[in-house]
mmCIF file of C-alpha atoms in Angstrom:
data_model
loop_
_atom_site.group_PDB
_atom_site.id
_atom_site.type_symbol
_atom_site.label_atom_id
_atom_site.label_comp_id
_atom_site.label_asym_id
_atom_site.label_seq_id
_atom_site.Cartn_x
_atom_site.Cartn_y
_atom_site.Cartn_z
ATOM 1 C CA VAL T 3 83.191 87.423 226.594
ATOM 2 C CA VAL T 4 85.230 86.930 223.358
ATOM 3 C CA VAL T 5 83.818 85.174 220.385
ATOM 4 C CA GLY T 6 85.984 84.214 217.513
ATOM 5 C CA SER T 7 83.487 84.675 214.802
ATOM 6 C CA LEU T 8 79.809 85.667 214.282
ATOM 7 C CA ASP T 9 77.099 83.283 214.279
ATOM 8 C CA ARG T 10 76.825 83.584 210.356
ATOM 9 C CA GLU T 11 78.518 85.549 207.557
ATOM 10 C CA PHE T 12 77.195 88.958 206.884
ATOM 11 C CA GLU T 13 75.074 89.170 203.616
ATOM 12 C CA LEU T 14 75.703 92.930 202.919
ATOM 13 C CA GLN T 15 79.012 94.486 201.935
ATOM 14 C CA TRP T 16 80.167 96.094 205.272
ATOM 15 C CA GLY T 17 83.536 97.356 203.620
ATOM 16 C CA PRO T 18 84.170 100.903 202.708
ATOM 17 C CA HIS T 19 82.420 100.625 199.289
ATOM 18 C CA GLY T 20 78.974 99.543 200.681
ATOM 19 C CA PHE T 21 78.864 102.787 202.798
ATOM 20 C CA LEU T 22 80.661 105.150 200.280
ATOM 21 C CA GLU T 23 77.829 104.281 197.588
ATOM 22 C CA ARG T 24 74.823 105.011 199.665
ATOM 23 C CA PHE T 25 76.410 107.832 202.176
ATOM 24 C CA GLY T 26 79.277 109.341 200.612
ATOM 25 C CA ALA T 27 77.942 112.751 200.107
ATOM 26 C CA GLU T 28 76.999 112.847 203.938
ATOM 27 C CA GLN T 29 78.901 115.427 205.913
ATOM 28 C CA VAL T 30 80.111 113.833 209.112
ATOM 29 C CA ASN T 31 82.129 115.011 212.191
ATOM 30 C CA MET T 32 85.448 113.101 212.511
ATOM 31 C CA ILE T 33 88.389 113.539 214.915
ATOM 32 C CA ASP T 34 92.336 113.792 213.740
ATOM 33 C CA CYS T 35 93.802 111.267 216.028
ATOM 34 C CA ARG T 36 97.154 113.134 215.818
ATOM 35 C CA ASP T 37 95.926 116.144 217.877
ATOM 36 C CA GLY T 38 92.334 115.280 218.943
ATOM 37 C CA LYS T 39 90.869 118.187 216.892
ATOM 38 C CA SER T 40 87.287 117.895 215.219
ATOM 39 C CA VAL T 41 87.279 117.907 211.530
ATOM 40 C CA HIS T 42 83.680 118.904 210.410
ATOM 41 C CA TRP T 43 84.279 119.945 206.880
ATOM 42 C CA LEU T 44 84.786 116.393 205.301
ATOM 43 C CA THR T 45 82.349 114.025 204.121
ATOM 44 C CA LEU T 46 82.055 110.093 204.196
ATOM 45 C CA ALA T 47 83.563 110.161 200.627
ATOM 46 C CA HIS T 48 86.528 111.725 201.980
ATOM 47 C CA PHE T 49 86.939 109.322 204.894
ATOM 48 C CA PHE T 50 86.624 106.144 202.844
ATOM 49 C CA ALA T 51 88.802 107.498 200.199
ATOM 50 C CA GLY T 52 91.466 107.931 202.558
ATOM 51 C CA TYR T 53 90.699 104.601 204.255
ATOM 52 C CA THR T 54 91.174 102.726 200.894
ATOM 53 C CA LYS T 55 93.997 105.056 199.420
ATOM 54 C CA PRO T 56 95.991 106.714 202.124
ATOM 55 C CA TRP T 57 97.979 109.004 199.962
ATOM 56 C CA THR T 58 94.751 110.677 199.207
ATOM 57 C CA ARG T 59 94.036 111.545 202.763
ATOM 58 C CA ALA T 60 92.916 115.010 203.635
ATOM 59 C CA LYS T 61 95.583 117.296 204.680
ATOM 60 C CA CYS T 62 95.320 119.096 208.118
ATOM 61 C CA PRO T 63 94.761 122.986 207.239
ATOM 62 C CA ASP T 64 97.423 124.057 210.027
ATOM 63 C CA THR T 65 100.209 121.545 209.416
ATOM 64 C CA PHE T 66 99.611 120.129 205.862
ATOM 65 C CA ARG T 67 100.105 116.680 207.016
ATOM 66 C CA ARG T 68 97.884 114.034 206.186
ATOM 67 C CA MET T 69 95.259 113.332 208.718
ATOM 68 C CA MET T 70 94.669 110.414 210.913
ATOM 69 C CA LEU T 71 91.217 110.315 211.084
ATOM 70 C CA LYS T 72 88.484 108.379 212.794
ATOM 71 C CA LEU T 73 84.676 108.572 212.417
ATOM 72 C CA LYS T 74 83.089 108.064 215.816
ATOM 73 C CA ASP T 75 79.536 107.261 216.677
ATOM 74 C CA TRP T 76 77.910 107.151 213.274
ATOM 75 C CA PRO T 77 75.256 107.842 212.746
ATOM 76 C CA PRO T 78 75.327 110.428 215.480
ATOM 77 C CA ASN T 79 71.694 111.499 215.766
ATOM 78 C CA THR T 80 69.745 109.029 213.856
ATOM 79 C CA ASP T 81 68.731 105.383 214.854
ATOM 80 C CA PHE T 82 70.972 102.886 212.958
ATOM 81 C CA ARG T 83 67.854 100.949 212.417
ATOM 82 C CA ASP T 84 66.056 103.950 210.966
ATOM 83 C CA LYS T 85 68.979 105.119 208.757
ATOM 84 C CA MET T 86 70.168 101.659 207.488
ATOM 85 C CA PRO T 87 67.391 99.011 208.174
ATOM 86 C CA GLU T 88 69.070 96.375 205.870
ATOM 87 C CA TYR T 89 72.349 96.710 207.509
ATOM 88 C CA PHE T 90 70.684 96.824 211.126
ATOM 89 C CA ASP T 91 68.911 93.419 210.075
ATOM 90 C CA ASP T 92 72.285 91.791 208.797
ATOM 91 C CA LEU T 93 74.084 92.685 211.923
ATOM 92 C CA MET T 94 71.283 91.569 214.304
ATOM 93 C CA GLU T 95 71.099 88.124 212.498
ATOM 94 C CA ALA T 96 74.925 87.685 212.683
ATOM 95 C CA LEU T 97 75.400 88.552 216.522
ATOM 96 C CA PRO T 98 75.979 85.706 218.875
ATOM 97 C CA PHE T 99 73.621 85.575 222.016
ATOM 98 C CA PRO T 100 70.553 87.113 220.607
ATOM 99 C CA GLN T 101 68.702 86.991 223.833
ATOM 100 C CA TYR T 102 71.150 89.548 225.086
ATOM 101 C CA THR T 103 72.069 91.380 221.979
ATOM 102 C CA HIS T 104 68.728 91.895 219.851
ATOM 103 C CA ARG T 105 66.660 94.800 221.296
ATOM 104 C CA ASP T 106 63.873 92.549 222.020
ATOM 105 C CA GLY T 107 65.855 89.683 223.480
ATOM 106 C CA VAL T 108 64.212 88.393 226.510
ATOM 107 C CA LEU T 109 67.609 88.997 228.600
ATOM 108 C CA ASN T 110 68.318 92.505 227.398
ATOM 109 C CA LEU T 111 67.248 94.682 230.327
ATOM 110 C CA ALA T 112 66.376 97.603 227.913
ATOM 111 C CA ARG T 113 63.458 95.482 226.756
ATOM 112 C CA HIS T 114 61.812 95.688 230.220
ATOM 113 C CA PHE T 115 62.152 99.504 230.804
ATOM 114 C CA PRO T 116 58.680 100.949 231.332
ATOM 115 C CA PRO T 117 57.352 102.510 228.208
ATOM 116 C CA ASP T 118 57.437 106.139 229.816
ATOM 117 C CA CYS T 119 61.030 105.926 230.388
ATOM 118 C CA VAL T 120 63.692 107.240 228.005
ATOM 119 C CA PRO T 121 65.559 104.119 226.967
ATOM 120 C CA PRO T 122 69.389 104.089 226.557
ATOM 121 C CA ASP T 123 70.721 104.379 222.872
ATOM 122 C CA LEU T 124 70.782 100.949 221.831
ATOM 123 C CA GLY T 125 72.968 101.292 218.844
ATOM 124 C CA PRO T 126 74.571 100.061 216.921
ATOM 125 C CA LYS T 127 76.895 102.873 216.202
ATOM 126 C CA MET T 128 79.854 102.563 213.735
ATOM 127 C CA TYR T 129 83.378 103.428 214.751
ATOM 128 C CA ASN T 130 85.902 103.714 211.740
ATOM 129 C CA GLY T 131 89.551 104.600 211.913
ATOM 130 C CA PHE T 132 92.584 105.093 209.542
ATOM 131 C CA GLY T 133 95.654 102.708 210.220
ATOM 132 C CA GLN T 134 99.182 103.600 209.346
ATOM 133 C CA LYS T 135 101.703 101.865 207.236
ATOM 134 C CA HIS T 136 105.075 103.429 206.954
ATOM 135 C CA ALA T 137 105.247 102.629 203.361
ATOM 136 C CA TRP T 138 102.259 104.752 202.326
ATOM 137 C CA ARG T 139 103.170 107.666 200.401
ATOM 138 C CA GLY T 140 102.842 111.151 202.396
ATOM 139 C CA MET T 141 102.658 109.594 205.646
ATOM 140 C CA ASP T 142 105.279 110.579 208.510
ATOM 141 C CA PRO T 143 107.034 107.517 209.638
ATOM 142 C CA ALA T 144 108.073 109.212 212.640
ATOM 143 C CA VAL T 145 104.431 109.242 213.966
ATOM 144 C CA ALA T 146 103.282 105.962 214.956
ATOM 145 C CA LYS T 147 99.809 107.168 215.802
ATOM 146 C CA GLY T 148 96.695 105.499 214.011
ATOM 147 C CA GLY T 149 93.038 105.818 214.375
ATOM 148 C CA HIS T 150 92.321 104.667 217.848
ATOM 149 C CA THR T 151 89.695 104.972 220.883
ATOM 150 C CA ASN T 152 91.165 105.952 224.070
ATOM 151 C CA LEU T 153 90.424 103.478 227.089
ATOM 152 C CA HIS T 154 87.021 104.433 228.525
ATOM 153 C CA CYS T 155 84.232 103.035 230.159
ATOM 154 C CA ASP T 156 80.682 102.866 228.513
ATOM 155 C CA VAL T 157 77.418 103.835 230.129
ATOM 156 C CA SER T 158 75.902 100.608 228.907
ATOM 157 C CA ASP T 159 77.231 97.371 227.832
ATOM 158 C CA ALA T 160 78.599 97.181 224.170
ATOM 159 C CA VAL T 161 79.384 94.448 221.730
ATOM 160 C CA ASN T 162 82.241 95.271 219.277
ATOM 161 C CA VAL T 163 82.458 93.567 215.865
ATOM 162 C CA MET T 164 85.331 94.253 213.533
ATOM 163 C CA VAL T 165 83.839 93.865 210.122
ATOM 164 C CA ASP T 166 86.607 95.099 207.899
ATOM 165 C CA VAL T 167 90.403 95.474 207.756
ATOM 166 C CA TYR T 168 91.679 97.210 204.679
ATOM 167 C CA GLU T 169 95.279 96.320 203.565
ATOM 168 C CA GLY T 170 95.472 98.430 200.463
ATOM 169 C CA ASP T 171 95.943 97.659 196.897
ATOM 170 C CA ASP T 172 99.287 96.111 197.378
ATOM 171 C CA GLY T 173 98.235 93.536 200.266
ATOM 172 C CA ASP T 174 101.906 93.616 201.493
ATOM 173 C CA ASP T 175 101.192 94.408 205.054
#
């Protein structure tokens, strides 16, 4: 099912600045999409600074080229609802088909699991990735690889919502 828009607009700031203010100091695991290596020494502040200002992106310690990072499955070990209850509520209110997409939706199978069963991770999880624009300073125009997720099969159903595309300060892309 492809839906062109959410049931309502978000009330909270879902762009990088909203998360930077609250979680910028948090150390996170990222992946450099150029080589698939794990990057674990950076914070969310490093990630979102590079997201909004590509010329400030962290450099790979091996090649000294700017990394093309993606932040996958964030938050990794905490329920999104527990970590960010106001964002969780904002997202749930905006999702279409609440009978399927809400945790307590009547058609959501996880709602009907026996109480002694370990339920699947119902998310949500955030996936954030850098894009690439050849005009960005310090980027290698020969490498046309942006932040991406390889084709895969999830263990459970998923709803994907794109909440932000940042074009940069000049907005000419």
